[in-house]
Tab-separated table of N, CA and C in Angstrom:
chain	number	residue	atom	x	y	z
A	229	ALA	N	-15.665	-9.457	0.801
A	229	ALA	CA	-16.514	-8.928	-0.248
A	229	ALA	C	-16.359	-9.794	-1.495
A	230	THR	N	-17.475	-10.128	-2.092
A	230	THR	CA	-17.482	-10.777	-3.394
A	230	THR	C	-18.097	-9.780	-4.371
A	231	ARG	N	-18.228	-10.166	-5.607
A	231	ARG	CA	-18.802	-9.253	-6.599
A	231	ARG	C	-20.253	-8.879	-6.284
A	232	GLY	N	-20.978	-9.757	-5.551
A	232	GLY	CA	-22.390	-9.508	-5.322
A	232	GLY	C	-22.828	-9.380	-3.876
A	233	GLN	N	-21.935	-9.711	-2.938
A	233	GLN	CA	-22.365	-9.629	-1.546
A	233	GLN	C	-21.199	-9.399	-0.597
A	234	LEU	N	-21.570	-8.964	0.600
A	234	LEU	CA	-20.615	-8.805	1.689
A	234	LEU	C	-20.898	-9.905	2.689
A	235	ILE	N	-19.856	-10.541	3.192
A	235	ILE	CA	-20.007	-11.604	4.176
A	235	ILE	C	-19.109	-11.279	5.352
A	236	GLU	N	-19.678	-11.321	6.559
A	236	GLU	CA	-18.896	-11.105	7.771
A	236	GLU	C	-19.040	-12.320	8.662
A	237	VAL	N	-17.933	-12.772	9.212
A	237	VAL	CA	-17.918	-13.886	10.140
A	237	VAL	C	-17.428	-13.350	11.474
A	238	ASP	N	-18.253	-13.496	12.540
A	238	ASP	CA	-17.834	-12.990	13.845
A	238	ASP	C	-16.963	-14.019	14.570
A	239	ALA	N	-16.508	-13.680	15.759
A	239	ALA	CA	-15.586	-14.532	16.518
A	239	ALA	C	-16.180	-15.903	16.837
A	240	GLU	N	-17.505	-16.003	16.917
A	240	GLU	CA	-18.162	-17.285	17.198
A	240	GLU	C	-18.481	-18.066	15.922
A	241	GLY	N	-18.137	-17.533	14.779
A	241	GLY	CA	-18.380	-18.210	13.515
A	241	GLY	C	-19.728	-17.900	12.886
A	242	LYS	N	-20.484	-16.953	13.445
A	242	LYS	CA	-21.788	-16.580	12.892
A	242	LYS	C	-21.587	-15.756	11.621
A	243	LEU	N	-22.307	-16.141	10.566
A	243	LEU	CA	-22.229	-15.441	9.283
A	243	LEU	C	-23.335	-14.401	9.157
A	244	THR	N	-22.976	-13.251	8.649
A	244	THR	CA	-23.932	-12.216	8.286
A	244	THR	C	-23.605	-11.820	6.857
A	245	SER	N	-24.626	-11.690	6.011
A	245	SER	CA	-24.345	-11.289	4.632
A	245	SER	C	-25.300	-10.176	4.208
A	246	ILE	N	-24.793	-9.356	3.313
A	246	ILE	CA	-25.569	-8.270	2.717
A	246	ILE	C	-25.382	-8.373	1.211
A	247	GLU	N	-26.490	-8.460	0.478
A	247	GLU	CA	-26.422	-8.498	-0.981
A	247	GLU	C	-26.739	-7.124	-1.536
A	248	ARG	N	-26.090	-6.777	-2.631
A	248	ARG	CA	-26.344	-5.491	-3.281
A	248	ARG	C	-27.546	-5.629	-4.204
A	249	PRO	N	-28.386	-4.619	-4.242
A	249	PRO	CA	-29.594	-4.691	-5.076
A	249	PRO	C	-29.292	-4.533	-6.565
A	250	ASN	N	-30.209	-5.033	-7.373
A	250	ASN	CA	-30.222	-4.805	-8.822
A	250	ASN	C	-28.971	-5.290	-9.547
A	251	GLY	N	-28.242	-6.228	-8.981
A	251	GLY	CA	-27.059	-6.753	-9.653
A	251	GLY	C	-25.844	-5.845	-9.602
A	252	GLU	N	-25.863	-4.866	-8.701
A	252	GLU	CA	-24.717	-3.978	-8.533
A	252	GLU	C	-23.481	-4.801	-8.190
A	253	VAL	N	-22.381	-4.544	-8.865
A	253	VAL	CA	-21.124	-5.262	-8.629
A	253	VAL	C	-20.311	-4.515	-7.583
A	254	ILE	N	-19.826	-5.247	-6.589
A	254	ILE	CA	-18.970	-4.663	-5.557
A	254	ILE	C	-17.532	-4.695	-6.058
A	255	MET	N	-16.908	-3.536	-6.156
A	255	MET	CA	-15.523	-3.429	-6.610
A	255	MET	C	-14.544	-3.397	-5.446
A	256	LYS	N	-14.903	-2.713	-4.363
A	256	LYS	CA	-14.070	-2.591	-3.174
A	256	LYS	C	-14.995	-2.454	-1.974
A	257	ALA	N	-14.523	-2.889	-0.806
A	257	ALA	CA	-15.333	-2.768	0.402
A	257	ALA	C	-14.442	-2.698	1.627
A	258	LYS	N	-14.955	-2.011	2.652
A	258	LYS	CA	-14.223	-1.913	3.914
A	258	LYS	C	-15.215	-1.642	5.034
A	259	LYS	N	-15.082	-2.391	6.134
A	259	LYS	CA	-15.875	-2.103	7.326
A	259	LYS	C	-15.139	-1.035	8.114
A	260	LEU	N	-15.842	0.009	8.494
A	260	LEU	CA	-15.251	1.132	9.198
A	260	LEU	C	-15.310	0.912	10.708
A	261	PRO	N	-14.468	1.593	11.473
A	261	PRO	CA	-14.437	1.405	12.924
A	261	PRO	C	-15.782	1.632	13.617
A	262	ASN	N	-16.644	2.475	13.047
A	262	ASN	CA	-17.950	2.741	13.662
A	262	ASN	C	-19.014	1.722	13.249
A	263	GLY	N	-18.629	0.695	12.485
A	263	GLY	CA	-19.560	-0.351	12.060
A	263	GLY	C	-20.166	-0.126	10.687
A	264	GLU	N	-20.054	1.090	10.162
A	264	GLU	CA	-20.556	1.345	8.820
A	264	GLU	C	-19.678	0.631	7.792
A	265	ILE	N	-20.198	0.488	6.579
A	265	ILE	CA	-19.503	-0.218	5.508
A	265	ILE	C	-19.369	0.717	4.313
A	266	ALA	N	-18.147	0.863	3.830
A	266	ALA	CA	-17.870	1.682	2.656
A	266	ALA	C	-17.669	0.763	1.463
A	267	LEU	N	-18.290	1.109	0.352
A	267	LEU	CA	-18.207	0.300	-0.865
A	267	LEU	C	-17.928	1.175	-2.077
A	268	ILE	N	-17.311	0.579	-3.061
A	268	ILE	CA	-17.330	1.112	-4.416
A	268	ILE	C	-18.102	0.068	-5.210
A	269	THR	N	-19.188	0.500	-5.872
A	269	THR	CA	-20.016	-0.426	-6.645
A	269	THR	C	-20.119	0.063	-8.085
A	270	GLN	N	-20.566	-0.855	-8.935
A	270	GLN	CA	-20.715	-0.489	-10.344
A	270	GLN	C	-21.954	-1.165	-10.920
A	271	LEU	N	-22.775	-0.366	-11.547
A	271	LEU	CA	-23.917	-0.830	-12.319
A	271	LEU	C	-24.236	0.304	-13.279
A	272	GLY	N	-23.578	0.275	-14.415
A	272	GLY	CA	-23.686	1.393	-15.348
A	272	GLY	C	-22.716	2.492	-14.956
A	273	THR	N	-22.893	3.050	-13.768
A	273	THR	CA	-21.960	4.051	-13.236
A	273	THR	C	-21.258	3.468	-12.013
A	274	THR	N	-20.142	4.040	-11.667
A	274	THR	CA	-19.390	3.615	-10.500
A	274	THR	C	-19.700	4.586	-9.374
A	275	ARG	N	-20.013	4.031	-8.185
A	275	ARG	CA	-20.432	4.866	-7.058
A	275	ARG	C	-19.695	4.493	-5.787
A	276	PHE	N	-19.492	5.487	-4.938
A	276	PHE	CA	-19.122	5.259	-3.549
A	276	PHE	C	-20.435	5.138	-2.802
A	277	VAL	N	-20.554	4.114	-1.950
A	277	VAL	CA	-21.775	3.889	-1.188
A	277	VAL	C	-21.387	3.680	0.269
A	278	LEU	N	-22.063	4.363	1.166
A	278	LEU	CA	-21.857	4.170	2.594
A	278	LEU	C	-23.116	3.524	3.159
A	279	LEU	N	-22.923	2.391	3.855
A	279	LEU	CA	-24.039	1.627	4.407
A	279	LEU	C	-23.981	1.596	5.926
A	280	ARG	N	-25.149	1.503	6.552
A	280	ARG	CA	-25.206	1.154	7.967
A	280	ARG	C	-24.832	-0.322	8.079
A	281	ALA	N	-24.561	-0.800	9.275
A	281	ALA	CA	-24.175	-2.204	9.472
A	281	ALA	C	-25.241	-3.169	8.968
A	282	ASN	N	-26.507	-2.749	8.954
A	282	ASN	CA	-27.595	-3.617	8.494
A	282	ASN	C	-27.783	-3.591	6.976
A	283	GLY	N	-26.949	-2.814	6.262
A	283	GLY	CA	-27.036	-2.751	4.804
A	283	GLY	C	-27.839	-1.587	4.276
A	284	GLN	N	-28.466	-0.798	5.150
A	284	GLN	CA	-29.240	0.365	4.705
A	284	GLN	C	-28.297	1.449	4.200
A	285	GLU	N	-28.589	1.968	3.009
A	285	GLU	CA	-27.739	2.989	2.402
A	285	GLU	C	-27.893	4.326	3.119
A	286	ILE	N	-26.749	4.924	3.487
A	286	ILE	CA	-26.729	6.227	4.141
A	286	ILE	C	-26.575	7.323	3.093
A	287	ARG	N	-25.603	7.146	2.213
A	287	ARG	CA	-25.353	8.129	1.162
A	287	ARG	C	-24.524	7.491	0.058
A	288	SER	N	-24.522	8.151	-1.098
A	288	SER	CA	-23.710	7.666	-2.217
A	288	SER	C	-23.461	8.820	-3.175
A	289	PHE	N	-22.417	8.665	-3.986
A	289	PHE	CA	-22.149	9.617	-5.065
A	289	PHE	C	-21.291	8.921	-6.112
A	290	ASN	N	-21.344	9.411	-7.333
A	290	ASN	CA	-20.577	8.829	-8.430
A	290	ASN	C	-19.095	9.117	-8.257
A	291	VAL	N	-18.265	8.139	-8.658
A	291	VAL	CA	-16.812	8.282	-8.612
A	291	VAL	C	-16.217	7.761	-9.914
A	292	ASP	N	-14.946	8.088	-10.131
A	292	ASP	CA	-14.212	7.606	-11.304
A	292	ASP	C	-13.175	6.598	-10.825
A	293	LEU	N	-13.555	5.325	-10.814
A	293	LEU	CA	-12.647	4.265	-10.399
A	293	LEU	C	-12.675	3.189	-11.467
A	294	ARG	N	-11.506	2.698	-11.869
A	294	ARG	CA	-11.437	1.748	-12.984
A	294	ARG	C	-11.118	0.319	-12.570
A	295	TYR	N	-10.549	0.099	-11.375
A	295	TYR	CA	-10.050	-1.219	-11.002
A	295	TYR	C	-10.758	-1.764	-9.768
A	296	SER	N	-11.102	-3.045	-9.802
A	296	SER	CA	-11.673	-3.726	-8.642
A	296	SER	C	-10.553	-4.216	-7.739
A	297	GLY	N	-10.941	-4.647	-6.541
A	297	GLY	CA	-9.972	-5.195	-5.593
A	297	GLY	C	-9.181	-4.093	-4.926
A	298	GLY	N	-8.370	-4.506	-3.982
A	298	GLY	CA	-7.542	-3.541	-3.271
A	298	GLY	C	-8.313	-2.812	-2.199
A	299	ARG	N	-7.688	-1.795	-1.659
A	299	ARG	CA	-8.234	-1.055	-0.519
A	299	ARG	C	-9.090	0.128	-0.934
A	300	ILE	N	-9.981	0.462	-0.036
A	300	ILE	CA	-10.706	1.723	-0.101
A	300	ILE	C	-10.339	2.436	1.199
A	301	ASP	N	-9.985	3.700	1.123
A	301	ASP	CA	-9.564	4.414	2.324
A	301	ASP	C	-10.548	5.536	2.640
A	302	VAL	N	-11.328	5.311	3.690
A	302	VAL	CA	-12.219	6.339	4.207
A	302	VAL	C	-11.515	6.950	5.410
A	303	LEU	N	-11.312	8.242	5.367
A	303	LEU	CA	-10.544	8.942	6.394
A	303	LEU	C	-11.393	9.156	7.648
A	304	PRO	N	-10.759	9.415	8.787
A	304	PRO	CA	-11.507	9.618	10.035
A	304	PRO	C	-12.581	10.712	9.950
A	305	ASN	N	-12.391	11.708	9.090
A	305	ASN	CA	-13.384	12.778	8.935
A	305	ASN	C	-14.515	12.395	7.970
A	306	GLY	N	-14.492	11.154	7.444
A	306	GLY	CA	-15.527	10.688	6.524
A	306	GLY	C	-15.222	10.909	5.064
A	307	ASN	N	-14.130	11.610	4.758
A	307	ASN	CA	-13.744	11.813	3.361
A	307	ASN	C	-13.210	10.525	2.760
A	308	LEU	N	-13.240	10.443	1.442
A	308	LEU	CA	-12.797	9.275	0.690
A	308	LEU	C	-11.524	9.612	-0.075
A	309	LEU	N	-10.518	8.750	0.019
A	309	LEU	CA	-9.297	8.891	-0.763
A	309	LEU	C	-9.418	7.926	-1.942
A	310	LEU	N	-9.314	8.438	-3.161
A	310	LEU	CA	-9.633	7.639	-4.342
A	310	LEU	C	-8.565	7.757	-5.420
A	311	PRO	N	-8.022	6.620	-5.885
A	311	PRO	CA	-7.072	6.651	-7.009
A	311	PRO	C	-7.835	6.677	-8.336
A	312	GLU	N	-7.744	7.769	-9.052
A	312	GLU	CA	-8.419	7.899	-10.345
A	312	GLU	C	-7.412	7.643	-11.457
A	313	ALA	N	-7.262	6.370	-11.834
A	313	ALA	CA	-6.260	5.976	-12.830
A	313	ALA	C	-6.501	6.654	-14.174
A	314	GLY	N	-7.752	6.776	-14.569
A	314	GLY	CA	-8.058	7.387	-15.860
A	314	GLY	C	-7.694	8.860	-15.930
A	315	ALA	N	-7.715	9.534	-14.787
A	315	ALA	CA	-7.382	10.959	-14.728
A	315	ALA	C	-5.951	11.191	-14.255
A	316	ASN	N	-5.211	10.100	-13.975
A	316	ASN	CA	-3.826	10.187	-13.489
A	316	ASN	C	-3.714	11.103	-12.273
A	317	ARG	N	-4.573	10.809	-11.281
A	317	ARG	CA	-4.523	11.584	-10.052
A	317	ARG	C	-5.140	10.780	-8.904
A	318	VAL	N	-4.807	11.212	-7.691
A	318	VAL	CA	-5.468	10.730	-6.483
A	318	VAL	C	-6.219	11.917	-5.915
A	319	VAL	N	-7.471	11.684	-5.528
A	319	VAL	CA	-8.286	12.761	-4.984
A	319	VAL	C	-8.795	12.390	-3.594
A	320	GLU	N	-8.998	13.414	-2.792
A	320	GLU	CA	-9.732	13.271	-1.542
A	320	GLU	C	-11.077	13.943	-1.777
A	321	LEU	N	-12.143	13.168	-1.584
A	321	LEU	CA	-13.500	13.660	-1.805
A	321	LEU	C	-14.196	13.837	-0.461
A	322	ASP	N	-14.914	14.935	-0.305
A	322	ASP	CA	-15.655	15.150	0.934
A	322	ASP	C	-16.922	14.286	0.928
A	323	LYS	N	-17.760	14.436	1.931
A	323	LYS	CA	-18.953	13.595	2.094
A	323	LYS	C	-19.982	13.766	0.982
A	324	LEU	N	-19.848	14.841	0.208
A	324	LEU	CA	-20.760	15.065	-0.918
A	324	LEU	C	-20.153	14.649	-2.256
A	325	GLY	N	-18.872	14.240	-2.233
A	325	GLY	CA	-18.197	13.835	-3.462
A	325	GLY	C	-17.415	14.942	-4.131
A	326	ASP	N	-17.256	16.070	-3.454
A	326	ASP	CA	-16.490	17.183	-4.017
A	326	ASP	C	-15.005	17.035	-3.690
A	327	VAL	N	-14.151	17.383	-4.642
A	327	VAL	CA	-12.700	17.277	-4.459
A	327	VAL	C	-12.232	18.345	-3.479
A	328	VAL	N	-11.524	17.898	-2.413
A	328	VAL	CA	-10.952	18.833	-1.442
A	328	VAL	C	-9.424	18.788	-1.456
A	329	TRP	N	-8.855	17.793	-2.141
A	329	TRP	CA	-7.398	17.669	-2.279
A	329	TRP	C	-7.136	16.760	-3.465
A	330	GLU	N	-6.057	17.028	-4.184
A	330	GLU	CA	-5.670	16.131	-5.275
A	330	GLU	C	-4.175	16.226	-5.515
A	331	VAL	N	-3.645	15.151	-6.090
A	331	VAL	CA	-2.238	15.113	-6.458
A	331	VAL	C	-2.118	14.293	-7.748
A	332	ALA	N	-1.251	14.726	-8.630
A	332	ALA	CA	-1.009	13.979	-9.868
A	332	ALA	C	-0.296	12.675	-9.538
A	333	ALA	N	-0.697	11.603	-10.212
A	333	ALA	CA	-0.080	10.286	-10.020
A	333	ALA	C	-0.317	9.470	-11.278
A	334	GLU	N	0.722	8.846	-11.792
A	334	GLU	CA	0.625	8.062	-13.016
A	334	GLU	C	-0.126	6.760	-12.764
A	335	GLN	N	-1.318	6.629	-13.326
A	335	GLN	CA	-2.184	5.453	-13.215
A	335	GLN	C	-2.204	4.869	-11.802
A	336	PRO	N	-2.686	5.628	-10.819
A	336	PRO	CA	-2.712	5.107	-9.449
A	336	PRO	C	-3.702	3.956	-9.309
A	337	ILE	N	-3.288	2.922	-8.585
A	337	ILE	CA	-4.148	1.764	-8.345
A	337	ILE	C	-4.618	1.724	-6.895
A	338	GLY	N	-3.834	2.312	-5.995
A	338	GLY	CA	-4.199	2.339	-4.586
A	338	GLY	C	-3.681	3.606	-3.935
A	339	ALA	N	-4.389	4.058	-2.892
A	339	ALA	CA	-3.959	5.237	-2.146
A	339	ALA	C	-4.451	5.114	-0.717
A	340	VAL	N	-3.561	5.342	0.237
A	340	VAL	CA	-3.927	5.341	1.653
A	340	VAL	C	-3.294	6.551	2.324
A	341	ARG	N	-3.999	7.125	3.277
A	341	ARG	CA	-3.484	8.242	4.050
A	341	ARG	C	-2.726	7.667	5.241
A	342	LEU	N	-1.522	8.119	5.422
A	342	LEU	CA	-0.665	7.653	6.510
A	342	LEU	C	-0.905	8.470	7.776
A	343	PRO	N	-0.515	7.924	8.939
A	343	PRO	CA	-0.707	8.662	10.197
A	343	PRO	C	-0.028	10.037	10.216
A	344	ASN	N	1.043	10.213	9.433
A	344	ASN	CA	1.745	11.500	9.403
A	344	ASN	C	1.088	12.514	8.465
A	345	GLY	N	-0.052	12.139	7.842
A	345	GLY	CA	-0.760	13.039	6.934
A	345	GLY	C	-0.348	12.915	5.482
A	346	HIS	N	0.729	12.169	5.230
A	346	HIS	CA	1.155	11.941	3.855
A	346	HIS	C	0.239	10.901	3.210
A	347	THR	N	0.373	10.746	1.895
A	347	THR	CA	-0.424	9.772	1.154
A	347	THR	C	0.504	8.799	0.446
A	348	LEU	N	0.224	7.511	0.592
A	348	LEU	CA	1.000	6.445	-0.045
A	348	LEU	C	0.209	5.964	-1.254
A	349	ILE	N	0.848	6.013	-2.424
A	349	ILE	CA	0.177	5.714	-3.688
A	349	ILE	C	0.927	4.600	-4.412
A	350	THR	N	0.182	3.630	-4.940
A	350	THR	CA	0.784	2.623	-5.809
A	350	THR	C	0.334	2.898	-7.238
A	351	SER	N	1.211	2.572	-8.191
A	351	SER	CA	0.970	2.897	-9.588
A	351	SER	C	0.862	1.638	-10.437
A	352	MET	N	-0.118	1.612	-11.325
A	352	MET	CA	-0.321	0.493	-12.241
A	352	MET	C	0.819	0.405	-13.251
A	353	SER	N	1.320	1.538	-13.704
A	353	SER	CA	2.304	1.531	-14.788
A	353	SER	C	3.741	1.773	-14.350
A	354	GLU	N	3.941	2.428	-13.207
A	354	GLU	CA	5.296	2.798	-12.807
A	354	GLU	C	5.999	1.759	-11.927
A	355	HIS	N	5.294	0.685	-11.533
A	355	HIS	CA	5.894	-0.375	-10.716
A	355	HIS	C	6.538	0.174	-9.451
A	356	ARG	N	5.780	1.024	-8.745
A	356	ARG	CA	6.343	1.594	-7.531
A	356	ARG	C	5.239	2.033	-6.578
A	357	ALA	N	5.685	2.245	-5.344
A	357	ALA	CA	4.868	2.919	-4.338
A	357	ALA	C	5.585	4.218	-4.043
A	358	VAL	N	4.814	5.290	-3.879
A	358	VAL	CA	5.403	6.589	-3.619
A	358	VAL	C	4.631	7.253	-2.483
A	359	GLU	N	5.354	7.914	-1.595
A	359	GLU	CA	4.743	8.685	-0.514
A	359	GLU	C	4.882	10.157	-0.847
A	360	VAL	N	3.746	10.873	-0.782
A	360	VAL	CA	3.759	12.309	-1.052
A	360	VAL	C	3.214	13.055	0.162
A	361	ASP	N	3.705	14.280	0.362
A	361	ASP	CA	3.196	15.109	1.446
A	361	ASP	C	1.942	15.847	0.979
A	362	ARG	N	1.365	16.680	1.831
A	362	ARG	CA	0.119	17.384	1.500
A	362	ARG	C	0.274	18.329	0.310
A	363	ASP	N	1.513	18.762	0.048
A	363	ASP	CA	1.766	19.628	-1.100
A	363	ASP	C	2.028	18.844	-2.383
A	364	GLY	N	2.011	17.501	-2.300
A	364	GLY	CA	2.249	16.665	-3.467
A	364	GLY	C	3.715	16.377	-3.729
A	365	LYS	N	4.591	16.801	-2.814
A	365	LYS	CA	6.028	16.565	-2.978
A	365	LYS	C	6.355	15.126	-2.576
A	366	GLU	N	7.088	14.446	-3.462
A	366	GLU	CA	7.496	13.068	-3.200
A	366	GLU	C	8.552	13.046	-2.092
A	367	VAL	N	8.307	12.235	-1.057
A	367	VAL	CA	9.243	12.160	0.064
A	367	VAL	C	9.849	10.762	0.231
A	368	TRP	N	9.310	9.764	-0.482
A	368	TRP	CA	9.816	8.388	-0.374
A	368	TRP	C	9.260	7.583	-1.537
A	369	GLN	N	10.015	6.562	-1.960
A	369	GLN	CA	9.493	5.647	-2.972
A	369	GLN	C	10.102	4.270	-2.824
A	370	TYR	N	9.406	3.281	-3.352
A	370	TYR	CA	9.877	1.908	-3.420
A	370	TYR	C	9.606	1.429	-4.841
A	371	ARG	N	10.641	0.932	-5.518
A	371	ARG	CA	10.488	0.440	-6.904
A	371	ARG	C	10.597	-1.073	-6.927
A	372	GLN	N	9.935	-1.670	-7.915
A	372	GLN	CA	9.933	-3.114	-8.100
A	372	GLN	C	9.920	-3.396	-9.601
A	373	ASP	N	10.307	-4.607	-9.996
A	373	ASP	CA	10.308	-4.980	-11.412
A	373	ASP	C	8.915	-5.345	-11.928
A	374	THR	N	7.984	-5.554	-11.017
A	374	THR	CA	6.620	-5.906	-11.392
A	374	THR	C	5.651	-4.891	-10.781
A	375	ARG	N	4.395	-5.014	-11.119
A	375	ARG	CA	3.378	-4.092	-10.631
A	375	ARG	C	3.307	-4.117	-9.106
A	376	VAL	N	3.225	-2.949	-8.521
A	376	VAL	CA	3.016	-2.798	-7.077
A	376	VAL	C	1.573	-2.332	-6.898
A	377	THR	N	0.735	-3.211	-6.334
A	377	THR	CA	-0.682	-2.868	-6.213
A	377	THR	C	-1.078	-2.478	-4.806
A	378	ARG	N	-0.359	-2.940	-3.799
A	378	ARG	CA	-0.671	-2.603	-2.405
A	378	ARG	C	0.602	-2.256	-1.676
A	379	ALA	N	0.503	-1.280	-0.802
A	379	ALA	CA	1.650	-0.905	0.016
A	379	ALA	C	1.131	-0.352	1.340
A	380	PHE	N	1.885	-0.591	2.387
A	380	PHE	CA	1.559	-0.090	3.716
A	380	PHE	C	2.840	0.479	4.306
A	381	ARG	N	2.720	1.544	5.056
A	381	ARG	CA	3.870	2.187	5.679
A	381	ARG	C	3.371	2.854	6.944
A	382	ARG	N	4.153	2.761	8.004
A	382	ARG	CA	3.735	3.374	9.283
A	382	ARG	C	4.349	4.719	9.465
């Protein structure tokens, strides 16, 4: 993903690209296992956008996301896990954009749902990754002297 387009290269080296309309800036992108593409875009407002593989928009809704780059986590049920740094929380949004789960987190920059159902969160200001359970209880952390922007845990 670049700021203005998505580029995919297949195993034979064939390029496919999708450009966003009206100068929309791509902040985050991920190809989903079913071939659909999840994006966070910005043009005045910041939106979650779900596309078919051909670039046709399926659905979208406004989100509160402040940082480009990093991961976007779309859960197997189609919900979106979103780090809302400005609100100091991580939210799980359903297919309509309604909050179905949230946990407080100091300036979260990334959030991924782990296979055990816990959520792994990285913080812009706390220089750490933290794993929380569904009740928001911290069960693990990793600290560093510098910003931790991405973390993975099995």
